[in-house]
Short mmCIF file of N, CA and C in Angstrom, two decimals:
data_model
loop_
_atom_site.label_atom_id
_atom_site.label_comp_id
_atom_site.label_asym_id
_atom_site.label_seq_id
_atom_site.Cartn_x
_atom_site.Cartn_y
_atom_site.Cartn_z
N UNK D 1 1.08 -1.70 0.32
CA UNK D 1 -0.07 0.44 -0.32
C UNK D 1 0.81 0.83 -0.12
N UNK D 2 0.67 2.46 -0.91
CA UNK D 2 1.59 3.33 -1.18
C UNK D 2 1.66 4.27 0.94
N UNK D 3 2.76 4.84 0.67
CA UNK D 3 2.29 5.80 1.64
C UNK D 3 1.95 6.73 2.56
N UNK D 4 1.32 7.09 1.07
CA UNK D 4 0.09 8.25 0.63
C UNK D 4 -1.68 7.07 1.76
N UNK D 5 -1.94 6.46 0.48
CA UNK D 5 -3.34 6.24 1.84
C UNK D 5 -3.21 5.00 2.83
N UNK D 6 -1.88 4.76 3.25
CA UNK D 6 -1.79 5.11 4.27
C UNK D 6 -2.26 5.56 5.21
N UNK D 7 -1.13 7.02 4.73
CA UNK D 7 -1.58 7.86 5.70
C UNK D 7 -2.84 8.07 5.84
N UNK D 8 -3.55 8.46 4.85
CA UNK D 8 -4.56 9.17 4.89
C UNK D 8 -5.33 8.11 5.58
N UNK D 9 -5.50 6.64 5.66
CA UNK D 9 -6.50 5.64 6.35
C UNK D 9 -6.28 6.26 7.50
N UNK D 10 -4.14 6.57 8.78
CA UNK D 10 -4.21 6.04 9.37
C UNK D 10 -5.81 7.93 9.89
N UNK D 11 -5.48 9.06 9.45
CA UNK D 11 -5.89 10.15 9.43
C UNK D 11 -7.40 9.78 9.20
N UNK D 12 -8.16 8.90 9.16
CA UNK D 12 -9.67 8.31 9.27
C UNK D 12 -10.00 7.68 9.98
N UNK D 13 -8.96 7.14 10.28
CA UNK D 13 -8.88 6.01 11.64
C UNK D 13 -9.70 6.88 12.98
N UNK D 14 -7.95 8.01 12.47
CA UNK D 14 -8.53 8.55 14.23
C UNK D 14 -9.79 9.75 13.68
N UNK D 15 -9.90 10.28 13.17
CA UNK D 15 -11.01 10.74 13.12
C UNK D 15 -12.10 10.32 14.15
N UNK D 16 -12.81 8.89 13.28
CA UNK D 16 -13.73 8.81 13.58
C UNK D 16 -13.53 8.19 14.90
N UNK D 17 -12.21 7.64 15.96
CA UNK D 17 -11.32 7.07 17.24
C UNK D 17 -12.44 8.67 18.07
N UNK D 18 -12.14 9.58 17.46
CA UNK D 18 -12.71 11.20 18.14
C UNK D 18 -14.62 10.93 17.87
N UNK D 19 -15.16 9.93 16.77
CA UNK D 19 -16.67 10.56 16.87
C UNK D 19 -17.63 9.83 18.63
N UNK D 20 -18.09 10.69 18.87
CA UNK D 20 -19.18 10.07 19.54
C UNK D 20 -19.67 8.99 19.58
N UNK D 21 -20.45 8.27 20.57
CA UNK D 21 -20.86 7.24 20.13
C UNK D 21 -22.09 7.01 19.71
N UNK D 22 -23.00 8.86 19.69
CA UNK D 22 -23.82 8.84 18.48
C UNK D 22 -23.45 8.85 17.56
N UNK D 23 -22.09 9.56 16.92
CA UNK D 23 -21.81 9.38 15.56
C UNK D 23 -20.81 9.08 14.91
N UNK D 24 -20.75 7.79 16.35
CA UNK D 24 -20.24 6.51 15.63
C UNK D 24 -21.04 5.15 14.66
N UNK D 25 -22.23 5.63 15.73
CA UNK D 25 -23.25 4.33 15.03
C UNK D 25 -24.12 4.96 14.16
N UNK D 26 -23.67 6.52 13.85
CA UNK D 26 -24.06 6.87 12.48
C UNK D 26 -23.78 6.43 11.95
N UNK D 27 -21.96 6.98 11.52
CA UNK D 27 -21.02 6.76 11.02
C UNK D 27 -21.09 5.45 10.10
N UNK D 28 -21.56 4.29 11.17
CA UNK D 28 -21.47 2.88 10.97
C UNK D 28 -22.93 2.32 10.69
N UNK D 29 -23.63 2.95 10.29
CA UNK D 29 -24.96 2.11 9.71
C UNK D 29 -24.76 2.87 8.46
N UNK D 30 -25.02 4.07 8.73
CA UNK D 30 -23.86 4.11 7.35
C UNK D 30 -23.39 3.87 6.35
N UNK D 31 -21.70 3.08 6.29
CA UNK D 31 -20.52 2.46 5.67
C UNK D 31 -22.29 1.45 5.62
N UNK D 32 -23.39 1.05 6.57
CA UNK D 32 -23.67 -0.85 6.76
C UNK D 32 -24.22 -0.34 5.41
N UNK D 33 -24.87 0.41 5.35
CA UNK D 33 -25.60 0.79 4.01
C UNK D 33 -25.11 0.97 2.87
N UNK D 34 -24.05 1.62 3.15
CA UNK D 34 -22.96 1.01 1.32
C UNK D 34 -22.60 -0.13 1.18
N UNK D 35 -22.24 -0.89 2.12
CA UNK D 35 -21.44 -1.86 1.62
C UNK D 35 -21.98 -2.17 1.42
N UNK D 36 -23.62 -3.05 2.38
CA UNK D 36 -25.25 -4.00 1.47
C UNK D 36 -25.74 -3.51 0.03
N UNK D 37 -25.58 -2.41 -0.95
CA UNK D 37 -26.36 -1.58 -1.68
C UNK D 37 -25.13 -1.94 -3.30
N UNK D 38 -26.53 -1.85 -4.24
CA UNK D 38 -26.11 -2.14 -4.89
C UNK D 38 -24.84 -0.70 -5.86
N UNK D 39 -24.31 -1.52 -7.21
CA UNK D 39 -23.90 -0.23 -7.70
C UNK D 39 -24.22 0.92 -7.73
N UNK D 40 -24.84 1.15 -8.51
CA UNK D 40 -26.33 2.36 -8.60
C UNK D 40 -26.39 2.58 -6.72
N UNK D 41 -26.93 1.86 -5.79
CA UNK D 41 -27.21 2.60 -4.58
C UNK D 41 -26.13 3.28 -4.07
N UNK D 42 -25.45 2.68 -4.98
CA UNK D 42 -24.14 3.50 -3.98
C UNK D 42 -24.10 4.53 -4.72
N UNK D 43 -24.09 4.75 -6.07
CA UNK D 43 -23.25 6.02 -6.42
C UNK D 43 -24.62 6.74 -6.04
N UNK D 44 -26.05 6.19 -6.01
CA UNK D 44 -27.24 7.92 -4.78
C UNK D 44 -26.60 8.15 -3.55
N UNK D 45 -26.01 6.92 -2.88
CA UNK D 45 -25.43 7.55 -1.70
C UNK D 45 -24.32 8.67 -2.09
N UNK D 46 -23.36 8.19 -2.96
CA UNK D 46 -22.14 8.90 -2.54
C UNK D 46 -22.05 10.36 -3.48
N UNK D 47 -23.24 10.09 -4.51
CA UNK D 47 -24.56 11.77 -5.01
C UNK D 47 -24.84 12.36 -3.48
N UNK D 48 -25.27 12.15 -2.83
CA UNK D 48 -26.41 12.87 -1.53
C UNK D 48 -24.69 13.19 -0.64
N UNK D 49 -23.67 12.29 -0.28
CA UNK D 49 -23.04 12.25 0.53
C UNK D 49 -22.07 13.57 0.13
N UNK D 50 -22.08 13.61 -0.70
CA UNK D 50 -21.25 14.60 -1.90
C UNK D 50 -21.72 16.57 -1.84
N UNK D 51 -23.69 15.75 -1.41
CA UNK D 51 -24.52 16.90 -1.17
C UNK D 51 -24.33 17.52 -0.40
N UNK D 52 -24.23 17.09 0.94
CA UNK D 52 -24.52 17.57 1.96
C UNK D 52 -23.56 18.69 2.30
N UNK D 53 -23.88 19.83 3.12
CA UNK D 53 -23.42 20.76 3.52
C UNK D 53 -22.07 20.63 4.57
N UNK D 54 -20.80 20.78 4.56
CA UNK D 54 -20.05 20.64 5.35
C UNK D 54 -19.95 20.79 6.49
N UNK D 55 -20.96 21.51 7.01
CA UNK D 55 -21.04 21.83 8.39
C UNK D 55 -22.29 20.87 9.04
N UNK D 56 -22.64 20.27 10.29
CA UNK D 56 -23.75 19.09 10.55
C UNK D 56 -24.29 19.81 10.31
N UNK D 57 -25.35 18.53 9.74
CA UNK D 57 -26.54 19.27 10.73
C UNK D 57 -27.08 18.78 11.07
N UNK D 58 -28.35 19.42 11.15
CA UNK D 58 -29.14 19.63 12.81
C UNK D 58 -29.59 18.81 13.31
N UNK D 59 -30.09 17.43 12.09
CA UNK D 59 -30.37 16.31 12.93
C UNK D 59 -30.77 15.88 12.35
N UNK D 60 -29.63 14.25 12.42
CA UNK D 60 -28.84 13.45 12.27
C UNK D 60 -30.05 12.72 11.66
N UNK D 61 -31.40 12.84 11.23
CA UNK D 61 -31.85 12.33 9.77
C UNK D 61 -31.64 12.51 8.72
N UNK D 62 -30.81 14.31 8.46
CA UNK D 62 -30.32 13.99 6.95
C UNK D 62 -29.51 13.66 6.03
N UNK D 63 -28.68 12.68 7.30
CA UNK D 63 -28.70 11.71 6.77
C UNK D 63 -28.40 9.50 6.80
N UNK D 64 -29.72 10.09 7.40
CA UNK D 64 -30.17 8.80 7.31
C UNK D 64 -31.21 9.22 6.31
N UNK D 65 -31.26 9.32 5.49
CA UNK D 65 -32.25 8.68 4.23
C UNK D 65 -31.86 8.09 3.25
#
């Protein structure tokens, strides 16, 4: 694995470790949806995630749809 990808993965894991329990559960829920989705559903999920504002939503249900 190239060093840059390894470093990026480490950073992602560190960010995940800093999440609250609620945020961690939401992340895992979204990851499971992605992993179990068909390729077309995955594309839709990625598009939705890209369209989300950079600021955290007021309600978590924005991410759950």
